[in-house]
XYZ file of C-alpha atoms in Angstrom:
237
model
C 30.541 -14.195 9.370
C 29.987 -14.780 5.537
C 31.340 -12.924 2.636
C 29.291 -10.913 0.671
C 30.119 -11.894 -3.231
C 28.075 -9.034 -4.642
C 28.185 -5.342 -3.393
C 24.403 -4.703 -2.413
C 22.672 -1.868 -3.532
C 20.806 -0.552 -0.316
C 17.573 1.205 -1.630
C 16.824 -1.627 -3.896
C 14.623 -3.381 -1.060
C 12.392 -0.005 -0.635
C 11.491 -0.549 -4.201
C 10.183 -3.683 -3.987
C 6.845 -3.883 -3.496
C 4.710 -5.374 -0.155
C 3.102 -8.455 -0.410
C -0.263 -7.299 -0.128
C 0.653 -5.134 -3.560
C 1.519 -7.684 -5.575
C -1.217 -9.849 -4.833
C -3.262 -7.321 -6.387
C -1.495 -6.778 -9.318
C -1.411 -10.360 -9.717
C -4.990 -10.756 -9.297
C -6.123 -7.830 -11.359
C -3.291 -8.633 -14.304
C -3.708 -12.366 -14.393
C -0.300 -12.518 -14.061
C -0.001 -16.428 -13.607
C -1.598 -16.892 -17.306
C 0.969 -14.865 -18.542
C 4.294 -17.032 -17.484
C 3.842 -20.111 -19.762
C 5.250 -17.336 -22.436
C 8.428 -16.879 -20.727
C 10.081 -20.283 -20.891
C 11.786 -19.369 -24.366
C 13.837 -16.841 -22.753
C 14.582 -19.231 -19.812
C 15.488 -21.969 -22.406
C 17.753 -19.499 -24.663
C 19.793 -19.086 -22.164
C 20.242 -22.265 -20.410
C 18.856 -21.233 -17.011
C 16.189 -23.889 -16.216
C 17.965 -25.558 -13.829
C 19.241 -22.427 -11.578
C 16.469 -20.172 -11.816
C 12.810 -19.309 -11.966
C 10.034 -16.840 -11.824
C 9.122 -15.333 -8.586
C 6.759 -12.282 -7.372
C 8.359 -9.964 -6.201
C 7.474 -8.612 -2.574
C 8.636 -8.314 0.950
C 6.827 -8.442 4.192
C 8.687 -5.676 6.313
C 11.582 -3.026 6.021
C 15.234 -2.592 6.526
C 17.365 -0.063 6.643
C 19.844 1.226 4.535
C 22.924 -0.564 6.296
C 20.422 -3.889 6.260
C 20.629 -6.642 3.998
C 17.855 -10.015 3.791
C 19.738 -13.288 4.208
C 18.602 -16.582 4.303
C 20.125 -19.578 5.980
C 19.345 -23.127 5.627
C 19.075 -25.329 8.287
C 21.784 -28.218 8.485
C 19.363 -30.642 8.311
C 17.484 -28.995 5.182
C 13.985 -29.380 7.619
C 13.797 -25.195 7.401
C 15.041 -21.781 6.678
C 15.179 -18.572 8.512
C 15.753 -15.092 6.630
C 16.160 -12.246 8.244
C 17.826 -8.991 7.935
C 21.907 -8.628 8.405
C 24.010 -5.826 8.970
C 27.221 -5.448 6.481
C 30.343 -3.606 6.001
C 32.656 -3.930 2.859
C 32.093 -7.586 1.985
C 31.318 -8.950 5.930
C 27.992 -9.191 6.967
C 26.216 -10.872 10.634
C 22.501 -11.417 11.621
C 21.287 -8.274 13.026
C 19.324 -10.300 15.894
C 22.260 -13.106 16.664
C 19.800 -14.503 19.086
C 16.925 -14.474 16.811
C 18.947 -16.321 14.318
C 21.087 -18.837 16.977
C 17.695 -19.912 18.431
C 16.483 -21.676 14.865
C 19.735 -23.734 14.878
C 21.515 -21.929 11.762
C 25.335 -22.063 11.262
C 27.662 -19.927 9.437
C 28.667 -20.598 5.811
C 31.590 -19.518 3.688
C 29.253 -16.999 1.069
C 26.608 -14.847 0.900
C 25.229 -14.779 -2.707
C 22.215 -12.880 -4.571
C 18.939 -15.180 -4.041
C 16.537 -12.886 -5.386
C 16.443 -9.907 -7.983
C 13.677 -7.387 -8.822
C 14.338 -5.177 -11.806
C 14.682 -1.884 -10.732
C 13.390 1.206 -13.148
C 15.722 1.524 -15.665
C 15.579 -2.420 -16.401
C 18.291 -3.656 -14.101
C 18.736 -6.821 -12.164
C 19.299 -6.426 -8.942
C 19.601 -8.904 -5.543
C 17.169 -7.970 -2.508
C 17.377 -10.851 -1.085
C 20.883 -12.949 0.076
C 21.800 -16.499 0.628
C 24.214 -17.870 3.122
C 25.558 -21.012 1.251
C 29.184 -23.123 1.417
C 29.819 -22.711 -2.595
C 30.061 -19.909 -5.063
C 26.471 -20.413 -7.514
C 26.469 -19.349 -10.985
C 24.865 -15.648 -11.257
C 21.974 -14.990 -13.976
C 23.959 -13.100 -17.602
C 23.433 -9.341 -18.664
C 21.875 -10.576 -21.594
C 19.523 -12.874 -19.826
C 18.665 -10.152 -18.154
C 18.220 -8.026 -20.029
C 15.749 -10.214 -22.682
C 13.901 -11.236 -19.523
C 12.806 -7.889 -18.651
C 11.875 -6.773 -22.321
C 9.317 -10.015 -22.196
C 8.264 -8.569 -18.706
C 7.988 -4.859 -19.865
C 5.957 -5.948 -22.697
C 3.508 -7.855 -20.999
C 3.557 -4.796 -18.460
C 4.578 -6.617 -15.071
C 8.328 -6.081 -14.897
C 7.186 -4.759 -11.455
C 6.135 -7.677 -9.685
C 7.824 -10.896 -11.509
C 11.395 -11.344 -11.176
C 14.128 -14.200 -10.966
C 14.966 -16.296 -8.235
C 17.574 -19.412 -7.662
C 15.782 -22.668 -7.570
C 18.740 -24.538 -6.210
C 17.057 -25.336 -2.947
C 13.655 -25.526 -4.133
C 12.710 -27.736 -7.139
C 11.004 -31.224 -5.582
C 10.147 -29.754 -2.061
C 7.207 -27.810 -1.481
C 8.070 -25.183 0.954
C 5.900 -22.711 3.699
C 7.144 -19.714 4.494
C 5.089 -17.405 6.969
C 6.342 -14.055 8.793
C 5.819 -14.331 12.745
C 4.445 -11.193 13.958
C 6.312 -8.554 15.497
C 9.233 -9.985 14.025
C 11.553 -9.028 10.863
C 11.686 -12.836 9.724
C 10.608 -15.193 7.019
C 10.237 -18.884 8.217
C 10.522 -21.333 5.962
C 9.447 -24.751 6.385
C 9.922 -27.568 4.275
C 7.852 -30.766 3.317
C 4.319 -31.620 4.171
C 2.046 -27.991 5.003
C 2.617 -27.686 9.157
C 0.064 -28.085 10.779
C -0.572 -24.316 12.441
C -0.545 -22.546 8.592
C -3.323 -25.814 7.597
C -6.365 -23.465 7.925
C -3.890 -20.192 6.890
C -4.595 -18.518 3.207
C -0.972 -19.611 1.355
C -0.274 -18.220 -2.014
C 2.004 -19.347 -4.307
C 5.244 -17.149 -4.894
C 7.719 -19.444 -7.206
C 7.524 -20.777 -10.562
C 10.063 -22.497 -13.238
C 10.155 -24.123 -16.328
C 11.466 -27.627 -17.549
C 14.641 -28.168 -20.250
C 11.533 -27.547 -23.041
C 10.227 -24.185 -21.920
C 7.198 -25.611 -20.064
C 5.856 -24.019 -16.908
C 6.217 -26.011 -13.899
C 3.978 -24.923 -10.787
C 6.483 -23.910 -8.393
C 6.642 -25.120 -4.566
C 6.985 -22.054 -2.473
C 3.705 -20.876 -0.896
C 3.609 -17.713 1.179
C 1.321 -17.133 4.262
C -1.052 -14.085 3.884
C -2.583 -12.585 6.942
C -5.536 -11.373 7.398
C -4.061 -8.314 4.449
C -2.282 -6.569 7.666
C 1.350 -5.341 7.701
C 3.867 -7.800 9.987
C 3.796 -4.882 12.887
C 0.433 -3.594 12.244
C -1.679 -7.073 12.750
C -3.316 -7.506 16.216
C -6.661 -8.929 15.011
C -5.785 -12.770 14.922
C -3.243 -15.360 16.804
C -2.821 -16.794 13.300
C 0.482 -16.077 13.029
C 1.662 -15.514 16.671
């Protein structure tokens, strides 16, 4: 269905911490006051506009075989990411149904969206976007300075990059139905069902001048349960 423009390393997603993880870390490290320092590196290497910060986390598992992929809605209203199966450089929604039922369409590419640094100091994607143009990727050297600030400041673990392409001037909700391997995201106003739902935020970026901008994705936590372990709520049913 799309081509994959990156070979995916498969036990990169096992490595990257659950959500409920790197709240913690985030909460007990302060992590947020620590950001503002990292615009410099952004700024050094031109890549204000097409990235930013995100913490790094996922909200179920895939296999080996599996890859996360995102798809944007035609009408840019929402987002559905779930896993997809690939071979070589082809890939297709693991639940076709699943995927048909939100309205998403096929697109030429299927690009990195999100990295994590992986233990030796590597970027690499975990997460996959299905988009109709080739997007510039982040450089070695980026990456690299990016996680030496990280390492330093000891959170290489839980902050990494993300594209911003889609994201800077929309505030966006993205919750995790249960019993289901998906991330929903919503753009615009907060809906109405996640209104009395604990959000956190999970994106940041900087302007042309270094300056940290608060970012516009917010992340649904519930209740502190795993997606298939939560039966204590209808929150997110």
């Amino acid at each position: 269905m799309g081509v994959l423009t990156v070979t995916p390393t498969p036990e990169v997603f096992s490595w990257v911490p659950e959500l409920e993880d790197s709240l913690k870390e985030f909460d007990e490290k302060r992590i947020v006051e620590l950001l503002d320092s990292l615009g410099n590196v952004f700024v050094k290497y031109n890549a204000c506009d097409d990235f930013g910060l995100s913490m790094t986390h996922r909200h179920f598992d895939m296999s080996k075989a599996e890859i996360l992929v995102e798809s944007i809605k035609d009408d840019k209203s929402m987002s559905v990411t779930i896993p997809w199966s690939y071979e070589g450089t082809s890939a297709e929604p693991v639940d076709h149904a699943l995927w048909t039922s939100y309205g998403m369409t096929k697109r030429r590419f299927i690009v990195p969206q999100n990295w994590c640094f992986t233990k030796v100091g590597e970027l690499a994607p975990f997460e996959f976007l299905q988009i109709d143009e080739q997007l510039p990727m982040p450089s070695e050297e980026f990456g690299r300075e990016l996680y030496a600030a990280l390492k330093a400041l000891g959170v290489e673990r839980v902050v990494g990059l993300r594209r911003i392409v889609n994201f800077q001037g929309t505030k966006s909700w993205e919750t995790t139905p249960h019993g289901i391997r998906a991330n929903i995201l919503t753009f615009g106003e907060q809906p109405e069902h996640l209104k009395n739902t604990k959000m956190v935020q999970v994106l940041w970026y900087f302007n042309s001048t270094g300056k940290l901008l608060r970012g516009n994705i917010f992340c649904a936590v519930h209740c502190g349960w795993r997606w298939n372990d939560c039966n204590h709520c209808d929150t997110c049913r």
